[in-house]
XYZ file of C-alpha atoms in Angstrom:
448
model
C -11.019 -3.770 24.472
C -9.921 -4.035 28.031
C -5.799 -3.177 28.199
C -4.252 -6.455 29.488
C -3.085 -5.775 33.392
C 0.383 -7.331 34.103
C -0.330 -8.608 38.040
C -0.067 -12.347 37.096
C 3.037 -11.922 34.717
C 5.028 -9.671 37.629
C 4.684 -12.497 40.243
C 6.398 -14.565 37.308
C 9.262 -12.295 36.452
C 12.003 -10.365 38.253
C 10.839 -6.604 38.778
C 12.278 -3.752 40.625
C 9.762 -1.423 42.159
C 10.459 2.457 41.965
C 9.500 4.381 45.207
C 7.188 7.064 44.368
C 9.839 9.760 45.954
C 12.116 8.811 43.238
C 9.157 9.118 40.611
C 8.883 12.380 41.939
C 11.804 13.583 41.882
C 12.062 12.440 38.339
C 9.443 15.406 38.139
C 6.661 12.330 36.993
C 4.246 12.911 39.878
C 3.395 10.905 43.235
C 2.299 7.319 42.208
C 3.173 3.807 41.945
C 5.509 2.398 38.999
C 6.841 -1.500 38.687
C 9.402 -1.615 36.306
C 9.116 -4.906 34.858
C 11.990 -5.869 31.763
C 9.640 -8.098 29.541
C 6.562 -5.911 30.201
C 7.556 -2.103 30.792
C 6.286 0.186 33.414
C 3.068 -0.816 34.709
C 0.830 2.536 37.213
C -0.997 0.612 39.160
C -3.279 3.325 39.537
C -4.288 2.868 35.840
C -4.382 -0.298 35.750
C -7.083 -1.987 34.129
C -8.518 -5.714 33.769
C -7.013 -7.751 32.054
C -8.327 -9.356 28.709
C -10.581 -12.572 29.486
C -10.636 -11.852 33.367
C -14.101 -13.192 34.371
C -17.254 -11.679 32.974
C -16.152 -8.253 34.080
C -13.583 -8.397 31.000
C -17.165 -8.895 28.689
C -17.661 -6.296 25.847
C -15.997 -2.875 26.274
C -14.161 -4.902 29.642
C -13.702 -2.523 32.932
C -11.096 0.321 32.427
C -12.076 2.119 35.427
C -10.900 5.585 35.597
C -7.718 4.941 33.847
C -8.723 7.913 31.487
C -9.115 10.649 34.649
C -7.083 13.799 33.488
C -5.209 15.738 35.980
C -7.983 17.725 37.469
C -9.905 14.470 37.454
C -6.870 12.595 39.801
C -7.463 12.896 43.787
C -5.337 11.549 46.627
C -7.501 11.674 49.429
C -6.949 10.597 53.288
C -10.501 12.123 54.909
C -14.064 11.022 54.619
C -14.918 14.923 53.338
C -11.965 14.486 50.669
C -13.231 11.479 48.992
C -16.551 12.630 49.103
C -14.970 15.984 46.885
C -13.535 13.296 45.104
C -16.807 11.082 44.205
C -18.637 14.198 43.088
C -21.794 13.672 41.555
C -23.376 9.904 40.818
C -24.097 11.179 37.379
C -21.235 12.362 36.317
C -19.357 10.004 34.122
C -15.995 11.873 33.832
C -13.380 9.176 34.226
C -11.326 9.754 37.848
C -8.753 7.963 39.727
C -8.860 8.000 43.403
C -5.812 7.120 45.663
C -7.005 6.718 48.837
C -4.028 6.822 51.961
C -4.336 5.492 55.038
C -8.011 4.601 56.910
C -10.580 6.588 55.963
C -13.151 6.700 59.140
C -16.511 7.536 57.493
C -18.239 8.145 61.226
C -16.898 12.087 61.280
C -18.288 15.238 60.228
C -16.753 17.579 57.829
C -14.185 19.018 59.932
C -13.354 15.294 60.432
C -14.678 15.082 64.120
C -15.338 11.791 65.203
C -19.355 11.210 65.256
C -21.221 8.243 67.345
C -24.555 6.670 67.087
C -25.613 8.921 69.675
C -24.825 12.015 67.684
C -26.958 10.746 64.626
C -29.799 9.763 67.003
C -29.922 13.500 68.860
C -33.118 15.518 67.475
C -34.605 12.308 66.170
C -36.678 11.249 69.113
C -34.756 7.531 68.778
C -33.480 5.752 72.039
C -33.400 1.951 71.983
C -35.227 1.505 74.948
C -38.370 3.146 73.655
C -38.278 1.432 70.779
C -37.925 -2.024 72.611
C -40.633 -1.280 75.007
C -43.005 -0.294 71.754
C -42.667 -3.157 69.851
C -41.854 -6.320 72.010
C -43.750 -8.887 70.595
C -45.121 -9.863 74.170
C -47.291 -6.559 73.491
C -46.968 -5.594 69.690
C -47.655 -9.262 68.112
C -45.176 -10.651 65.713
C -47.518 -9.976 62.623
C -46.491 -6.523 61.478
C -43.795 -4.505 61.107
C -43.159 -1.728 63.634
C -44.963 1.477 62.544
C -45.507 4.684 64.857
C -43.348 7.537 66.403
C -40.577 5.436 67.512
C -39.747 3.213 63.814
C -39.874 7.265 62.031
C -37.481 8.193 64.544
C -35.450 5.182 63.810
C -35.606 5.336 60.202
C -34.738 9.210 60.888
C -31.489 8.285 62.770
C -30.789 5.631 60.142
C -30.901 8.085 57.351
C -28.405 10.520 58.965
C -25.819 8.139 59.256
C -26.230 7.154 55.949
C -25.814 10.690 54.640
C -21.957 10.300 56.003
C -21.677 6.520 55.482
C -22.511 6.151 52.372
C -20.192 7.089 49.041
C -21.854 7.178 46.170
C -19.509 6.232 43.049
C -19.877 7.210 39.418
C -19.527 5.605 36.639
C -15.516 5.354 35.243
C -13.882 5.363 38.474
C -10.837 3.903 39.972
C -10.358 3.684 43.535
C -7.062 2.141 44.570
C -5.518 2.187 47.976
C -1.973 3.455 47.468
C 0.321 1.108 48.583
C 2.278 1.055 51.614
C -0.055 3.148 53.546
C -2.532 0.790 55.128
C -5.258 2.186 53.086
C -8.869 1.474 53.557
C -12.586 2.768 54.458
C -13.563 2.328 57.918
C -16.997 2.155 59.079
C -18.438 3.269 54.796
C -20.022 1.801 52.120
C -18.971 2.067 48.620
C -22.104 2.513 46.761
C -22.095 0.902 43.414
C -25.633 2.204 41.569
C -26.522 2.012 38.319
C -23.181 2.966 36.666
C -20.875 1.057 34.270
C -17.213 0.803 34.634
C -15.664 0.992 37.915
C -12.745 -0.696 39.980
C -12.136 -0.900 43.670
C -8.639 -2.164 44.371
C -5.928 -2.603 47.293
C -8.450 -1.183 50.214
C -9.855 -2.668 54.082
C -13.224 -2.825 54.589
C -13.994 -2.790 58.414
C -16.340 -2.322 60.960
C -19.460 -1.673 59.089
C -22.131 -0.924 60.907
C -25.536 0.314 61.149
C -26.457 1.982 64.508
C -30.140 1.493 64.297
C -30.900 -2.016 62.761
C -34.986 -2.470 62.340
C -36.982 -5.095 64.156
C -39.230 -7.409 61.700
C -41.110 -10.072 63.445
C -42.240 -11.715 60.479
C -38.841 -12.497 59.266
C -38.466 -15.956 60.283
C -40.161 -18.078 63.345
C -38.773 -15.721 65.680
C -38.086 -12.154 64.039
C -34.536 -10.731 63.175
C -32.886 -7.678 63.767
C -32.219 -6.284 60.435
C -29.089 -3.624 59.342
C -27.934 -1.275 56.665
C -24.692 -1.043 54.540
C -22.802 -3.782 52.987
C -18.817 -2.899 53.114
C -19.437 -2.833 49.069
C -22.806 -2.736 47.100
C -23.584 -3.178 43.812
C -27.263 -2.335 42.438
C -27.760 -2.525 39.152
C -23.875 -1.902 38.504
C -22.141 -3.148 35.178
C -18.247 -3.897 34.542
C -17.267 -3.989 37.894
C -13.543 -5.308 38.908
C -13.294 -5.620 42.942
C -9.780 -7.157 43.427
C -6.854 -7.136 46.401
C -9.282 -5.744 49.087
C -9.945 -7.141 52.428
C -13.530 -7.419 53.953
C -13.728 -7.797 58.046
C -16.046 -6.866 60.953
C -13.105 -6.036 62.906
C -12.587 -5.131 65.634
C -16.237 -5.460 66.814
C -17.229 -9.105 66.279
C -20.655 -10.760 66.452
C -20.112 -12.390 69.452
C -20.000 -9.174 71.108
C -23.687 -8.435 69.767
C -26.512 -8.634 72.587
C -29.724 -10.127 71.912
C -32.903 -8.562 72.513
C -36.678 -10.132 71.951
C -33.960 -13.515 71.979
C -32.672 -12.620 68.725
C -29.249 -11.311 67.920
C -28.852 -6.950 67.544
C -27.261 -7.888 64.192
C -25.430 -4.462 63.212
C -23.655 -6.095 59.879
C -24.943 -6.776 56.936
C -23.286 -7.712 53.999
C -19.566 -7.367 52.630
C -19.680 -7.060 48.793
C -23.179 -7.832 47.833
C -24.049 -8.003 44.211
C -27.724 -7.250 43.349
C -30.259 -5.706 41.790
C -29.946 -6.710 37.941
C -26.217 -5.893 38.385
C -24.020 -7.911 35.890
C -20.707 -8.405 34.331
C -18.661 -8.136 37.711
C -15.237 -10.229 38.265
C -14.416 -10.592 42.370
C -10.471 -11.357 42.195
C -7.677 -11.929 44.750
C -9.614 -10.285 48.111
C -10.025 -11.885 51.577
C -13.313 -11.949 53.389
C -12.986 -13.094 57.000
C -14.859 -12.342 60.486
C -18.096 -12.116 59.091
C -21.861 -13.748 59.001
C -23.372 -13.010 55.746
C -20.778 -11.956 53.044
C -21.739 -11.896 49.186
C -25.161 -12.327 47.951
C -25.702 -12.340 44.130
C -29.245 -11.442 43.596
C -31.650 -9.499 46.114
C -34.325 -12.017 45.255
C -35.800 -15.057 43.744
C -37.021 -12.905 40.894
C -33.946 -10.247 40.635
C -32.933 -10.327 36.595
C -32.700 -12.835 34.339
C -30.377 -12.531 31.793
C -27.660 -10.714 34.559
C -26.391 -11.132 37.900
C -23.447 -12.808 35.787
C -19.880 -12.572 38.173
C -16.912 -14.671 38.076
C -15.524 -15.224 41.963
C -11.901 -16.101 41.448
C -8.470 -16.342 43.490
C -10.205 -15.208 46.782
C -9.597 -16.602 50.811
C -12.952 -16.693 52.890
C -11.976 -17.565 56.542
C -13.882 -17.318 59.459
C -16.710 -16.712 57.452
C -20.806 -18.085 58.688
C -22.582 -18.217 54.666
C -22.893 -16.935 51.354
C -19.442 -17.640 49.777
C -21.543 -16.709 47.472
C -25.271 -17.223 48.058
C -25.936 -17.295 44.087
C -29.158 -16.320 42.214
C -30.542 -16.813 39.041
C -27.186 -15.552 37.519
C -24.269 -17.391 35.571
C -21.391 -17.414 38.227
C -18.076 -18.645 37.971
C -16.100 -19.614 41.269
C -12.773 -21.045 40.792
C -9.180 -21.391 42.520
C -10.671 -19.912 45.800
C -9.463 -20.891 49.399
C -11.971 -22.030 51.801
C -11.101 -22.484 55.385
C -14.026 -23.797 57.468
C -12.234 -23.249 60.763
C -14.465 -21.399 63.463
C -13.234 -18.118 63.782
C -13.712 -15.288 66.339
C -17.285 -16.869 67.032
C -18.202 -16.942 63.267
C -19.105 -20.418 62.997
C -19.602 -21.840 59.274
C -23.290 -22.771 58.193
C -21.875 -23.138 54.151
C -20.049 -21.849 51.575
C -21.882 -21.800 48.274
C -25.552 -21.452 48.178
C -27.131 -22.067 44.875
C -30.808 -21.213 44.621
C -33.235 -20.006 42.364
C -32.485 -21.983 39.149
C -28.399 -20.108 39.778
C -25.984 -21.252 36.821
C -22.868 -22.364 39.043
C -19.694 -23.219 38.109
C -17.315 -24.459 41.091
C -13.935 -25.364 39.987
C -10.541 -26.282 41.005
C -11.475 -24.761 44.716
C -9.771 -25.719 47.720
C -11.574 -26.020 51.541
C -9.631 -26.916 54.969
C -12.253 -28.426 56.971
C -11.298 -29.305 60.731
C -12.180 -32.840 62.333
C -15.328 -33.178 62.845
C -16.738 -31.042 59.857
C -18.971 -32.410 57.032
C -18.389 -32.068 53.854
C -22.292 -32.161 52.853
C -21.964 -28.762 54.717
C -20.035 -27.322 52.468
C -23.192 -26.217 49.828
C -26.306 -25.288 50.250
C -29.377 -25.340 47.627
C -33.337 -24.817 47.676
C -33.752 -27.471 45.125
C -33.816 -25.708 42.091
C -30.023 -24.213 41.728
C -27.515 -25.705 39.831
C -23.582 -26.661 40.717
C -21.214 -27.980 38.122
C -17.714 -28.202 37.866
C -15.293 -30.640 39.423
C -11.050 -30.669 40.330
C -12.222 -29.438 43.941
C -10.093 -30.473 46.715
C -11.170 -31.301 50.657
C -8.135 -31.510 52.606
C -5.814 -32.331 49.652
C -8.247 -34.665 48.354
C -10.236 -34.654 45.234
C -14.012 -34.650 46.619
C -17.185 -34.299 44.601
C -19.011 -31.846 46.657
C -22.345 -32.324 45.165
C -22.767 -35.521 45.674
C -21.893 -35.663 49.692
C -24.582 -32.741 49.447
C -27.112 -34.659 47.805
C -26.770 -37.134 49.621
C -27.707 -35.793 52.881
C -30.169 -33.471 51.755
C -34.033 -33.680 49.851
C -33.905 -30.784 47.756
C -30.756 -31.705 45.267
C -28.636 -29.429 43.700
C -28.620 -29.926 40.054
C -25.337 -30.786 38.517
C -25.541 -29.517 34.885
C -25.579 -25.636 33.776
C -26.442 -23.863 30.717
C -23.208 -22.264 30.171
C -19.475 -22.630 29.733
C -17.214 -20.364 31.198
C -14.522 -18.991 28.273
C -13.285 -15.947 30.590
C -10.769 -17.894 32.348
C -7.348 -15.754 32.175
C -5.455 -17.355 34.860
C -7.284 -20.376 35.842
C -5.055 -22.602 37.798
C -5.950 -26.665 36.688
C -4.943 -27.590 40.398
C -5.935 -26.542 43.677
C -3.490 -28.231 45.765
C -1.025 -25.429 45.963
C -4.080 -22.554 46.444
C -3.280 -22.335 50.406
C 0.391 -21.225 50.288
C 0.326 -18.958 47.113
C -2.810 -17.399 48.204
C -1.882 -17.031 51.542
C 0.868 -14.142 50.809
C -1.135 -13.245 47.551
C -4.850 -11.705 48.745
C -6.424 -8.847 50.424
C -5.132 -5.288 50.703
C -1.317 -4.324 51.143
C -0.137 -7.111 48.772
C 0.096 -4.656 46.178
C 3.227 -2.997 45.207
């Protein structure tokens, strides 16, 4: 059984935080204590989630790390530190990671800064030869691109992955330690077919892939297609993602040009959730400046049976779709903050998508939608996904969102689901206060 965290109860109670230079003096170490007089000393660092808190609390619940011995705790400030840190996928030795201050994951070893120039060098890649081989005016739009100049960009690709991408094991805890603006610049936190990890109190910006791929048969028109999502999960179990932020700062996608007419998309998702992955609870982050943000289920025909995540306690601002786009799965979105304001250029299509016969539950949600804005907007469906739930608020107002949607669209969203939710630690029964208390309450650097 999961050990029941004490974040909710400390925003309730008096409590008196320790710095961590009188912990060490006291000869206990370098970390983060809040002293609390009803519920003890709470580490943040091994903290763990909290009894009935979403489907990530399911079975054995997610513990993280919170077992790592000594020799199994890092703090770690460079990308070649918490790479030492991450060791091997396989390994399943519990470890806590404190990560302080931005981590930039475009540097070498030595932590030299590296550009998309220095992964392309020795590939054969430039841009402009790989526009001039495969505009569609000459290369049709009924293929992908195949020859010398897609191997060099897949080439490229890979060796940016090699430093962008951290792989993360099984029984892990990675926590940004407080007070030090902690977070992963320009990385991906690779989530793989492990059980049991938590990702806490960290910014997720600017990631970017410096050699998206051109399909022509994606769409009418083609897209430009990228790598790395801020956070994925593939095939991951018992996964608690809570008090992060998720942003494309500083380079926004109104800065992107457009070539063959279609945007040089160099983002792709924030905290994706795919691949058969299940039992996952998404709690108290912010997601803003961004186009497509959490997708929960690669495909129509991902895993049934999984892809179950509860979405709770969250602010999505400035934010285009997928607030979740929701697959297949049994997903759980409640006392989240919508703000459907155009932001930075990132204009809102929707917020929830359900699709492919998705089990949703939306309650007790709030959205700020500007004049103008339609509320049949605010969901999205292919016919076949389902969206129950009510106590959503528009504005202050109580607004059944299905029913503006179906009523504007063909293909309905069904309003019945073959589940009810029982993991609901913490679920507010109004919405109306959900902009103030979140406001102060989400994202990295809130916790102390």
């Amino acid at each position: 059984m999961a050990i029941r965290s004490h974040r909710r109860s400390l925003r309730k109670r008096r409590t008196l935080v320790v710095s961590t230079a009188a912990v060490a003096t006291a000869g206990l170490g370098v970390s983060l204590f809040v002293m609390n007089a009803n519920a003890g000393t709470v580490d943040l660092f091994h903290q763990t989630l909290a009894a009935k808190d979403g489907w990530a609390s399911s079975g054995t619940g997610t513990t993280g790390g919170t077992k790592a011995d000594t020799a199994h705790t890092f703090t770690v400030s460079t990308r070649a530190q918490l790479v030492k840190a991450l060791g091997s996928a396989s390994d399943t030795t519990p470890r806590i990671i404190k990560v302080t201050g931005t981590i930039d994951a475009n540097t070498d070893d030595s932590g030299k800064k590296l550009t998309c120039a220095d992964y392309a060098a020795g590939t054969g890649y430039s841009l402009s030869a790989y526009l001039k081989a495969f505009d569609p005016a000459t290369y049709g739009r009924s293929k992908l691109p195949s020859g010398t100049q897609e191997t060099a960009r897949a080439a490229a690709q890979a060796k940016q992955a090699k430093n962008v991408v951290f792989k993360v094991p099984a029984n892990t805890t990675i926590v940004g330690a407080p007070g030090t603006k902690a977070g992963i610049l320009g990385g991906m936190l690779q989530i793989q077919n492990v059980d049991n990890v938590i990702v806490r109190n960290l910014t997720f910006a600017a990631t970017e892939d410096c050699f998206p791929q051109w399909d022509p048969t994606d769409g009418d028109d083609g897209n430009w297609n990228s790598n790395y999502d801020s956070v994925t999960l593939r095939g991951a179990t018992h996964v608690w993602a809570d008090h992060n932020t998720f942003t494309d700062a500083p380079h926004f996608d109104s800065a992107n040009p457009k070539y063959y007419g279609r945007e040089y998309q160099i983002h792709d998702g924030a905290l994706d959730i795919t691949k058969g992955s299940d039992l996952v609870t998404v709690s108290r982050n912010q997601f803003t400046n961004h186009d497509k943000t959490m997708l929960i289920g690669s495909s129509d025909t991902d895993s049934v049976g999984k892809l179950r995540v509860s979405i709770h306690h969250n602010v999505w601002k400035g934010i285009v779709q997928r607030a979740p786009l929701a697959r297949i799965g049994q997903i759980h979105i409640y006392n989240n903050v919508y703000d459907v304001t155009t932001v930075n250029g990132y204009a809102p299509q929707y917020s929830i998508n359900s699709r492919a016969k998705a089990q949703v539950v939306a309650e007790n949600n709030h959205w700020t939608v500007p004049s103008g804005g339609k509320v049949a907007k605010l969901l999205s469906g292919d016919g076949t996904g389902s969206v129950a739930g009510g106590g959503n608020l528009v504005n202050g107002t109580t607004t059944d969102l299905v029913a503006a949607y179906n009523a504007a669209n063909s293909k309905k969203l069904k309003t019945t689901v073959n589940w009810t939710p029982t993991l609901t630690a913490g679920l507010e029964t109004s919405a109306k206060n959900l902009p103030v208390s979140l406001g102060t309450s989400t994202g990295a650097g809130t916790l102390s």
